[in-house]
Amino acid sequence: MIYDLAIIGGGPAGAAAGVYAARKRLRTIFITKDWLGQSNVSEKIENWVGTSAISGLELSQNLEKHVKAYAPGIVDFSEGHDSGVKNISKKDNYFLIETGKDSFEAKTILITSGSRRRALDVPGAKEYEHKGLTYCATCDGPLYSDQDVVVIGGGNAGFESAAQLLAYCKSVTLLSRSDYKADPGTVEKVLSNPKMKAYTNIAPKEVKGEKFVTSLVYTDTKTGVDTEIPTTGIFVEIGSIPNTDFVKDIVTLTAYNCIVTDPRNQRSSIDGIWAAGDVTDGLFHQNNIAAGDAVKAIEDIYLWLNTK
C-alpha cells in the first residue's frame, strides 16, 4: 500500500507527529529503531511543559504510549534494530523508503531522526572508552562514587551531567572550550556547589591511563599552557551530530549536515519531505521545540495532501 505519510524517528518530534497524524486520520508508517531520544539519559527533565519533573526514560515511555494509544487502524510501526532507514528515492508521485528489513511507499515523509552524541577525538579517547571515559552520566555516574571526575562540555548537557555527578562524586571539574552555553540559572546553581570547579577556553589534548583512565591533559587556548589533571572518570558532553546520512543526497543540508527547513512549515528543499527536531537547522534544539515543530509540519502535510 502507499501510505499518506512516513515518519522517520521516534524521539519527541516523531512522537508528537505520530499523535497528530493519527488524530488527523493520516494513514501512516512510523519507522524507528527505538523511542529513546537524547534526553533518555537525563535523570530529571524540568522543562517539559506540563510536567514539573520527569526522567528521560519515563518521558520516552510516555511518548511511545501516547502515540500507540491513537495508532490502531491508522498508524503502523516498523521498530527494532533493523528499522533504520538506509535509502529514500522518489517514485512517480510517492517515495520509496528502504530499511534494513523492509521497504515502504508513502506520499509524504517527515524526518524526525534526531542526532547522536559527538565523540571526543583526542589520543586515548577511543582506547579508554568504557574504561573511565563515558558519554552517559546517568548510566555510569554511580560507578564513580567518591572519586574525582571531569566533565567535558559547557552546554546544558555538560552542566546537567555535572549536577548529577555532584550527588555522589568527591569532586567534579567541568572543562568548556568557550564561554558557558548552558542556561544561566543552571550554571549558577551548579557552580555554587563547593565540590565543583569549572574552566573556560579549554581544549582536551589527551586521555591517559593504564588499565583504566588515570588523567586528562588539556590546553588553555589563551595561554597555550598544558595541564594534566588526575581523574578516574571523564564524562563527554560536546554536542551532537544530526542523523542525516540517509538523506544527504536528497535534501539540502547545512555545512553541519542539518536539514535546511522553512521555519514557517518545516518543509525541506524537496517537495513532499518535511523535517522537525534536532535533525534540522533550527536555531534552538529542545524537546518542546522539537514537538512543536513536528506538529507544525503535520498541519502543513495535512493541507498539502488534501489541497493538491
mmCIF file of C-alpha atoms in Angstrom:
data_model
loop_
_atom_site.group_PDB
_atom_site.id
_atom_site.type_symbol
_atom_site.label_atom_id
_atom_site.label_comp_id
_atom_site.label_asym_id
_atom_site.label_seq_id
_atom_site.Cartn_x
_atom_site.Cartn_y
_atom_site.Cartn_z
ATOM 1 C CA MET A 1 0.000 0.000 0.000
ATOM 2 C CA ILE A 2 1.018 3.629 -0.375
ATOM 3 C CA TYR A 3 0.851 5.442 2.972
ATOM 4 C CA ASP A 4 -0.137 9.067 3.277
ATOM 5 C CA LEU A 5 2.868 9.681 5.497
ATOM 6 C CA ALA A 6 6.087 8.102 6.692
ATOM 7 C CA ILE A 7 7.510 9.360 9.992
ATOM 8 C CA ILE A 8 11.190 8.520 10.461
ATOM 9 C CA GLY A 9 12.434 8.716 14.049
ATOM 10 C CA GLY A 10 10.952 8.059 17.493
ATOM 11 C CA GLY A 11 12.013 10.948 19.742
ATOM 12 C CA PRO A 12 9.791 13.820 20.953
ATOM 13 C CA ALA A 13 9.353 15.197 17.420
ATOM 14 C CA GLY A 14 8.407 11.822 15.974
ATOM 15 C CA ALA A 15 6.012 11.056 18.814
ATOM 16 C CA ALA A 16 4.252 14.417 18.525
ATOM 17 C CA ALA A 17 3.929 13.873 14.787
ATOM 18 C CA GLY A 18 2.534 10.396 15.325
ATOM 19 C CA VAL A 19 -0.176 11.642 17.682
ATOM 20 C CA TYR A 20 -1.262 14.410 15.331
ATOM 21 C CA ALA A 21 -1.109 12.203 12.236
ATOM 22 C CA ALA A 22 -3.330 9.630 13.937
ATOM 23 C CA ARG A 23 -5.847 12.229 15.041
ATOM 24 C CA LYS A 24 -5.989 13.630 11.501
ATOM 25 C CA ARG A 25 -6.539 10.095 10.190
ATOM 26 C CA LEU A 26 -3.441 10.139 8.015
ATOM 27 C CA ARG A 27 -2.531 6.563 7.105
ATOM 28 C CA THR A 28 0.986 6.460 8.492
ATOM 29 C CA ILE A 29 4.020 4.200 8.720
ATOM 30 C CA PHE A 30 6.154 5.049 11.753
ATOM 31 C CA ILE A 31 9.769 3.930 11.302
ATOM 32 C CA THR A 32 12.166 3.939 14.257
ATOM 33 C CA LYS A 33 14.894 1.846 15.844
ATOM 34 C CA ASP A 34 13.674 2.859 19.303
ATOM 35 C CA TRP A 35 11.867 5.616 21.194
ATOM 36 C CA LEU A 36 14.912 6.852 23.081
ATOM 37 C CA GLY A 37 15.675 10.444 22.201
ATOM 38 C CA GLN A 38 18.825 12.123 23.513
ATOM 39 C CA SER A 39 17.022 13.088 26.725
ATOM 40 C CA ASN A 40 16.740 9.418 27.589
ATOM 41 C CA VAL A 41 19.982 9.739 29.570
ATOM 42 C CA SER A 42 18.643 12.614 31.695
ATOM 43 C CA GLU A 43 17.863 11.733 35.294
ATOM 44 C CA LYS A 44 15.429 14.624 35.623
ATOM 45 C CA ILE A 45 13.883 16.899 32.998
ATOM 46 C CA GLU A 46 12.303 20.004 34.483
ATOM 47 C CA ASN A 47 11.306 21.961 31.370
ATOM 48 C CA TRP A 48 8.910 19.544 29.660
ATOM 49 C CA VAL A 49 5.809 21.725 29.641
ATOM 50 C CA GLY A 50 3.003 20.397 31.818
ATOM 51 C CA THR A 51 5.266 18.185 33.927
ATOM 52 C CA SER A 52 7.354 19.692 36.743
ATOM 53 C CA ALA A 53 9.913 16.884 36.663
ATOM 54 C CA ILE A 54 10.295 13.611 34.783
ATOM 55 C CA SER A 55 13.152 11.264 33.951
ATOM 56 C CA GLY A 56 14.291 10.953 30.354
ATOM 57 C CA LEU A 57 13.396 7.272 30.291
ATOM 58 C CA GLU A 58 9.890 7.887 31.617
ATOM 59 C CA LEU A 59 9.375 10.660 29.078
ATOM 60 C CA SER A 60 10.359 8.310 26.254
ATOM 61 C CA GLN A 61 7.993 5.644 27.540
ATOM 62 C CA ASN A 62 5.138 8.135 27.861
ATOM 63 C CA LEU A 63 5.667 9.397 24.315
ATOM 64 C CA GLU A 64 5.515 5.866 22.930
ATOM 65 C CA LYS A 65 2.354 5.079 24.894
ATOM 66 C CA HIS A 66 0.671 8.261 23.697
ATOM 67 C CA VAL A 67 1.320 7.510 20.029
ATOM 68 C CA LYS A 68 0.221 3.906 20.304
ATOM 69 C CA ALA A 69 -2.972 4.854 22.130
ATOM 70 C CA TYR A 70 -4.221 6.509 18.933
ATOM 71 C CA ALA A 71 -2.489 4.222 16.456
ATOM 72 C CA PRO A 72 -4.779 1.203 15.873
ATOM 73 C CA GLY A 73 -6.050 1.156 12.317
ATOM 74 C CA ILE A 74 -4.219 4.369 11.420
ATOM 75 C CA VAL A 75 -0.514 4.112 12.251
ATOM 76 C CA ASP A 76 1.625 1.056 11.526
ATOM 77 C CA PHE A 77 5.052 0.603 13.121
ATOM 78 C CA SER A 78 8.408 -0.644 11.916
ATOM 79 C CA GLU A 79 10.548 -0.876 15.045
ATOM 80 C CA GLY A 80 13.777 -2.503 16.152
ATOM 81 C CA HIS A 81 17.459 -2.603 15.333
ATOM 82 C CA ASP A 82 16.969 -3.225 11.607
ATOM 83 C CA SER A 83 14.413 -0.448 11.178
ATOM 84 C CA GLY A 84 16.918 2.264 10.438
ATOM 85 C CA VAL A 85 16.315 3.873 7.031
ATOM 86 C CA LYS A 86 19.004 3.018 4.505
ATOM 87 C CA ASN A 87 17.723 4.811 1.443
ATOM 88 C CA ILE A 88 14.948 7.085 0.171
ATOM 89 C CA SER A 89 14.112 7.517 -3.509
ATOM 90 C CA LYS A 90 11.345 9.245 -5.462
ATOM 91 C CA LYS A 91 8.981 7.029 -7.483
ATOM 92 C CA ASP A 92 6.448 8.942 -9.574
ATOM 93 C CA ASN A 93 4.093 10.572 -7.039
ATOM 94 C CA TYR A 94 5.402 8.818 -3.944
ATOM 95 C CA PHE A 95 8.609 7.952 -2.094
ATOM 96 C CA LEU A 96 10.213 4.536 -1.605
ATOM 97 C CA ILE A 97 11.723 4.165 1.877
ATOM 98 C CA GLU A 98 14.063 1.216 2.395
ATOM 99 C CA THR A 99 15.113 -0.002 5.857
ATOM 100 C CA GLY A 100 17.315 -2.854 6.951
ATOM 101 C CA LYS A 101 14.391 -5.277 6.813
ATOM 102 C CA ASP A 102 11.510 -3.750 4.834
ATOM 103 C CA SER A 103 10.532 -1.153 2.265
ATOM 104 C CA PHE A 104 7.564 1.216 2.343
ATOM 105 C CA GLU A 105 5.836 3.593 -0.048
ATOM 106 C CA ALA A 106 4.496 6.955 1.110
ATOM 107 C CA LYS A 107 3.181 10.149 -0.438
ATOM 108 C CA THR A 108 4.971 12.330 2.129
ATOM 109 C CA ILE A 109 7.842 11.996 4.598
ATOM 110 C CA LEU A 110 8.523 13.693 7.920
ATOM 111 C CA ILE A 111 12.114 13.207 9.097
ATOM 112 C CA THR A 112 12.482 13.321 12.881
ATOM 113 C CA SER A 113 15.625 11.188 13.176
ATOM 114 C CA GLY A 114 17.336 13.464 15.695
ATOM 115 C CA SER A 115 21.050 13.451 16.379
ATOM 116 C CA ARG A 116 23.725 11.419 18.134
ATOM 117 C CA ARG A 117 26.443 12.339 20.577
ATOM 118 C CA ARG A 118 29.704 13.736 19.207
ATOM 119 C CA ALA A 119 32.726 11.636 20.167
ATOM 120 C CA LEU A 120 35.826 13.092 21.820
ATOM 121 C CA ASP A 121 38.600 12.994 19.214
ATOM 122 C CA VAL A 122 41.894 13.088 21.088
ATOM 123 C CA PRO A 123 44.603 10.461 21.683
ATOM 124 C CA GLY A 124 43.453 7.894 24.227
ATOM 125 C CA ALA A 125 39.728 8.648 23.944
ATOM 126 C CA LYS A 126 38.864 5.540 21.932
ATOM 127 C CA GLU A 127 41.225 3.330 23.916
ATOM 128 C CA TYR A 128 39.662 4.278 27.256
ATOM 129 C CA GLU A 129 36.006 4.397 26.245
ATOM 130 C CA HIS A 130 34.105 2.308 28.816
ATOM 131 C CA LYS A 131 37.337 2.206 30.843
ATOM 132 C CA GLY A 132 36.844 5.531 32.561
ATOM 133 C CA LEU A 133 35.622 7.607 29.605
ATOM 134 C CA THR A 134 31.879 7.641 29.051
ATOM 135 C CA TYR A 135 29.112 9.577 27.330
ATOM 136 C CA CYS A 136 26.395 8.937 29.892
ATOM 137 C CA ALA A 137 26.482 10.318 33.433
ATOM 138 C CA THR A 138 23.120 8.758 34.241
ATOM 139 C CA CYS A 139 24.256 5.312 33.131
ATOM 140 C CA ASP A 140 27.761 5.275 34.607
ATOM 141 C CA GLY A 141 27.921 8.055 37.178
ATOM 142 C CA PRO A 142 27.190 5.900 40.245
ATOM 143 C CA LEU A 143 30.280 3.825 39.435
ATOM 144 C CA TYR A 144 32.428 6.857 40.295
ATOM 145 C CA SER A 145 31.166 7.438 43.830
ATOM 146 C CA ASP A 146 33.711 9.341 45.979
ATOM 147 C CA GLN A 147 36.044 9.850 43.006
ATOM 148 C CA ASP A 148 37.388 12.937 41.217
ATOM 149 C CA VAL A 149 35.788 13.207 37.779
ATOM 150 C CA VAL A 150 35.845 15.532 34.773
ATOM 151 C CA VAL A 151 33.008 16.727 32.544
ATOM 152 C CA ILE A 152 33.920 17.984 29.073
ATOM 153 C CA GLY A 153 31.345 20.405 27.646
ATOM 154 C CA GLY A 154 29.875 23.744 28.686
ATOM 155 C CA GLY A 155 26.323 23.420 27.377
ATOM 156 C CA ASN A 156 23.168 22.320 29.198
ATOM 157 C CA ALA A 157 24.098 18.656 28.818
ATOM 158 C CA GLY A 158 27.504 19.244 30.397
ATOM 159 C CA PHE A 159 26.119 21.148 33.369
ATOM 160 C CA GLU A 160 23.269 18.669 33.846
ATOM 161 C CA SER A 161 25.792 15.828 33.903
ATOM 162 C CA ALA A 162 27.888 17.747 36.420
ATOM 163 C CA ALA A 163 24.810 18.249 38.617
ATOM 164 C CA GLN A 164 24.143 14.519 38.627
ATOM 165 C CA LEU A 165 27.751 13.651 39.395
ATOM 166 C CA LEU A 166 27.978 16.103 42.303
ATOM 167 C CA ALA A 167 25.487 13.942 44.176
ATOM 168 C CA TYR A 168 27.998 11.143 44.664
ATOM 169 C CA CYS A 169 31.457 12.160 43.372
ATOM 170 C CA LYS A 170 34.250 13.601 45.508
ATOM 171 C CA SER A 171 34.759 16.466 43.063
ATOM 172 C CA VAL A 172 33.670 17.484 39.553
ATOM 173 C CA THR A 173 35.744 19.610 37.175
ATOM 174 C CA LEU A 174 33.970 20.947 34.095
ATOM 175 C CA LEU A 175 36.028 21.985 31.056
ATOM 176 C CA SER A 176 34.455 24.169 28.354
ATOM 177 C CA ARG A 177 36.004 25.098 25.012
ATOM 178 C CA SER A 178 34.270 28.519 25.071
ATOM 179 C CA ASP A 179 32.058 30.533 27.390
ATOM 180 C CA TYR A 180 29.294 28.512 29.021
ATOM 181 C CA LYS A 181 26.275 27.894 26.789
ATOM 182 C CA ALA A 182 24.014 26.412 29.427
ATOM 183 C CA ASP A 183 21.039 28.236 30.942
ATOM 184 C CA PRO A 184 22.332 30.916 33.351
ATOM 185 C CA GLY A 185 20.210 29.538 36.174
ATOM 186 C CA THR A 186 21.664 26.067 35.730
ATOM 187 C CA VAL A 187 25.220 27.438 35.582
ATOM 188 C CA GLU A 188 24.758 29.458 38.772
ATOM 189 C CA LYS A 189 23.252 26.552 40.685
ATOM 190 C CA VAL A 190 25.908 24.029 39.651
ATOM 191 C CA LEU A 191 28.878 26.348 40.207
ATOM 192 C CA SER A 192 27.652 27.191 43.707
ATOM 193 C CA ASN A 193 28.458 23.649 44.858
ATOM 194 C CA PRO A 194 31.740 23.618 46.838
ATOM 195 C CA LYS A 195 32.759 20.356 45.152
ATOM 196 C CA MET A 196 32.550 21.982 41.708
ATOM 197 C CA LYS A 197 35.264 23.599 39.578
ATOM 198 C CA ALA A 198 34.883 24.889 36.021
ATOM 199 C CA TYR A 199 37.171 26.408 33.402
ATOM 200 C CA THR A 200 36.582 28.030 30.020
ATOM 201 C CA ASN A 201 38.798 28.277 26.925
ATOM 202 C CA ILE A 202 39.966 24.712 27.418
ATOM 203 C CA ALA A 203 40.780 22.136 24.724
ATOM 204 C CA PRO A 204 41.188 18.481 25.735
ATOM 205 C CA LYS A 205 44.512 17.153 24.459
ATOM 206 C CA GLU A 206 44.987 13.555 25.652
ATOM 207 C CA VAL A 207 43.412 10.883 27.815
ATOM 208 C CA LYS A 208 45.955 8.897 29.806
ATOM 209 C CA GLY A 209 45.691 5.703 31.774
ATOM 210 C CA GLU A 210 46.850 2.195 32.485
ATOM 211 C CA LYS A 211 44.070 -0.385 32.556
ATOM 212 C CA PHE A 212 41.678 2.493 33.218
ATOM 213 C CA VAL A 213 41.761 6.280 32.955
ATOM 214 C CA THR A 214 44.177 7.991 35.331
ATOM 215 C CA SER A 215 44.360 11.559 33.989
ATOM 216 C CA LEU A 216 43.367 14.071 31.324
ATOM 217 C CA VAL A 217 45.716 16.537 29.638
ATOM 218 C CA TYR A 218 44.153 19.794 28.443
ATOM 219 C CA THR A 219 45.353 23.028 26.854
ATOM 220 C CA ASP A 220 44.443 26.553 27.869
ATOM 221 C CA THR A 221 43.692 28.015 24.429
ATOM 222 C CA LYS A 222 44.506 31.552 25.565
ATOM 223 C CA THR A 223 47.914 30.849 27.073
ATOM 224 C CA GLY A 224 48.851 27.647 25.267
ATOM 225 C CA VAL A 225 49.772 26.031 28.592
ATOM 226 C CA ASP A 226 49.095 22.312 29.052
ATOM 227 C CA THR A 227 47.778 20.928 32.349
ATOM 228 C CA GLU A 228 47.416 17.315 33.433
ATOM 229 C CA ILE A 229 44.578 16.688 35.870
ATOM 230 C CA PRO A 230 44.310 13.377 37.771
ATOM 231 C CA THR A 231 40.908 11.750 37.296
ATOM 232 C CA THR A 232 39.342 8.318 37.141
ATOM 233 C CA GLY A 233 36.252 9.341 35.192
ATOM 234 C CA ILE A 234 35.721 11.514 32.120
ATOM 235 C CA PHE A 235 32.163 12.350 31.030
ATOM 236 C CA VAL A 236 31.901 13.772 27.497
ATOM 237 C CA GLU A 237 29.105 16.202 26.538
ATOM 238 C CA ILE A 238 30.383 18.060 23.462
ATOM 239 C CA GLY A 239 27.364 18.265 21.245
ATOM 240 C CA SER A 240 25.705 16.088 18.679
ATOM 241 C CA ILE A 241 25.706 15.081 15.013
ATOM 242 C CA PRO A 242 22.403 15.058 13.071
ATOM 243 C CA ASN A 243 21.297 11.661 11.753
ATOM 244 C CA THR A 244 21.007 12.637 8.092
ATOM 245 C CA ASP A 245 23.252 10.157 6.267
ATOM 246 C CA PHE A 246 20.265 8.541 4.558
ATOM 247 C CA VAL A 247 19.067 11.835 3.032
ATOM 248 C CA LYS A 248 22.345 13.581 2.278
ATOM 249 C CA ASP A 249 21.867 13.082 -1.471
ATOM 250 C CA ILE A 250 18.196 14.084 -1.487
ATOM 251 C CA VAL A 251 17.580 17.241 0.543
ATOM 252 C CA THR A 252 19.697 20.327 1.102
ATOM 253 C CA LEU A 253 21.886 20.169 4.211
ATOM 254 C CA THR A 254 23.895 22.806 6.060
ATOM 255 C CA ALA A 255 27.664 22.615 6.488
ATOM 256 C CA TYR A 256 26.912 20.739 9.717
ATOM 257 C CA ASN A 257 24.651 18.226 7.919
ATOM 258 C CA CYS A 258 21.405 19.571 9.367
ATOM 259 C CA ILE A 259 18.351 19.545 7.084
ATOM 260 C CA VAL A 260 17.516 23.029 5.836
ATOM 261 C CA THR A 261 13.847 23.762 6.536
ATOM 262 C CA ASP A 262 11.374 26.598 6.115
ATOM 263 C CA PRO A 263 10.624 27.637 9.727
ATOM 264 C CA ARG A 264 7.023 28.527 8.793
ATOM 265 C CA ASN A 265 6.066 24.944 7.957
ATOM 266 C CA GLN A 266 9.176 22.716 8.307
ATOM 267 C CA ARG A 267 9.346 21.940 4.583
ATOM 268 C CA SER A 268 12.691 20.757 3.228
ATOM 269 C CA SER A 269 14.147 21.656 -0.162
ATOM 270 C CA ILE A 270 12.306 18.705 -1.752
ATOM 271 C CA ASP A 271 8.572 18.796 -2.358
ATOM 272 C CA GLY A 272 6.931 16.169 -0.159
ATOM 273 C CA ILE A 273 9.626 15.959 2.532
ATOM 274 C CA TRP A 274 9.448 17.773 5.886
ATOM 275 C CA ALA A 275 11.782 17.661 8.900
ATOM 276 C CA ALA A 276 11.473 18.554 12.587
ATOM 277 C CA GLY A 277 13.569 18.479 15.737
ATOM 278 C CA ASP A 278 17.315 18.177 16.251
ATOM 279 C CA VAL A 279 17.831 16.939 12.692
ATOM 280 C CA THR A 280 17.016 20.399 11.296
ATOM 281 C CA ASP A 281 18.861 23.710 11.010
ATOM 282 C CA GLY A 282 16.570 25.316 13.577
ATOM 283 C CA LEU A 283 18.336 27.829 15.807
ATOM 284 C CA PHE A 284 17.260 26.121 19.029
ATOM 285 C CA HIS A 285 17.023 22.395 19.788
ATOM 286 C CA GLN A 286 14.945 21.310 22.777
ATOM 287 C CA ASN A 287 12.253 18.698 23.398
ATOM 288 C CA ASN A 288 9.399 21.207 23.453
ATOM 289 C CA ILE A 289 10.629 22.903 20.297
ATOM 290 C CA ALA A 290 11.027 19.568 18.513
ATOM 291 C CA ALA A 291 7.470 18.563 19.393
ATOM 292 C CA GLY A 292 6.095 21.932 18.306
ATOM 293 C CA ASP A 293 7.940 21.855 15.001
ATOM 294 C CA ALA A 294 6.590 18.363 14.335
ATOM 295 C CA VAL A 295 3.008 19.481 14.986
ATOM 296 C CA LYS A 296 3.555 22.422 12.645
ATOM 297 C CA ALA A 297 4.815 20.015 9.987
ATOM 298 C CA ILE A 298 1.826 17.672 10.335
ATOM 299 C CA GLU A 299 -0.579 20.568 9.953
ATOM 300 C CA ASP A 300 1.170 21.537 6.730
ATOM 301 C CA ILE A 301 1.366 17.945 5.493
ATOM 302 C CA TYR A 302 -2.370 17.527 6.054
ATOM 303 C CA LEU A 303 -3.088 20.608 3.974
ATOM 304 C CA TRP A 304 -0.602 19.524 1.313
ATOM 305 C CA LEU A 305 -2.241 16.118 0.957
ATOM 306 C CA ASN A 306 -5.780 17.473 0.866
ATOM 307 C CA THR A 307 -5.368 20.518 -1.356
ATOM 308 C CA LYS A 308 -3.165 19.213 -4.167
#
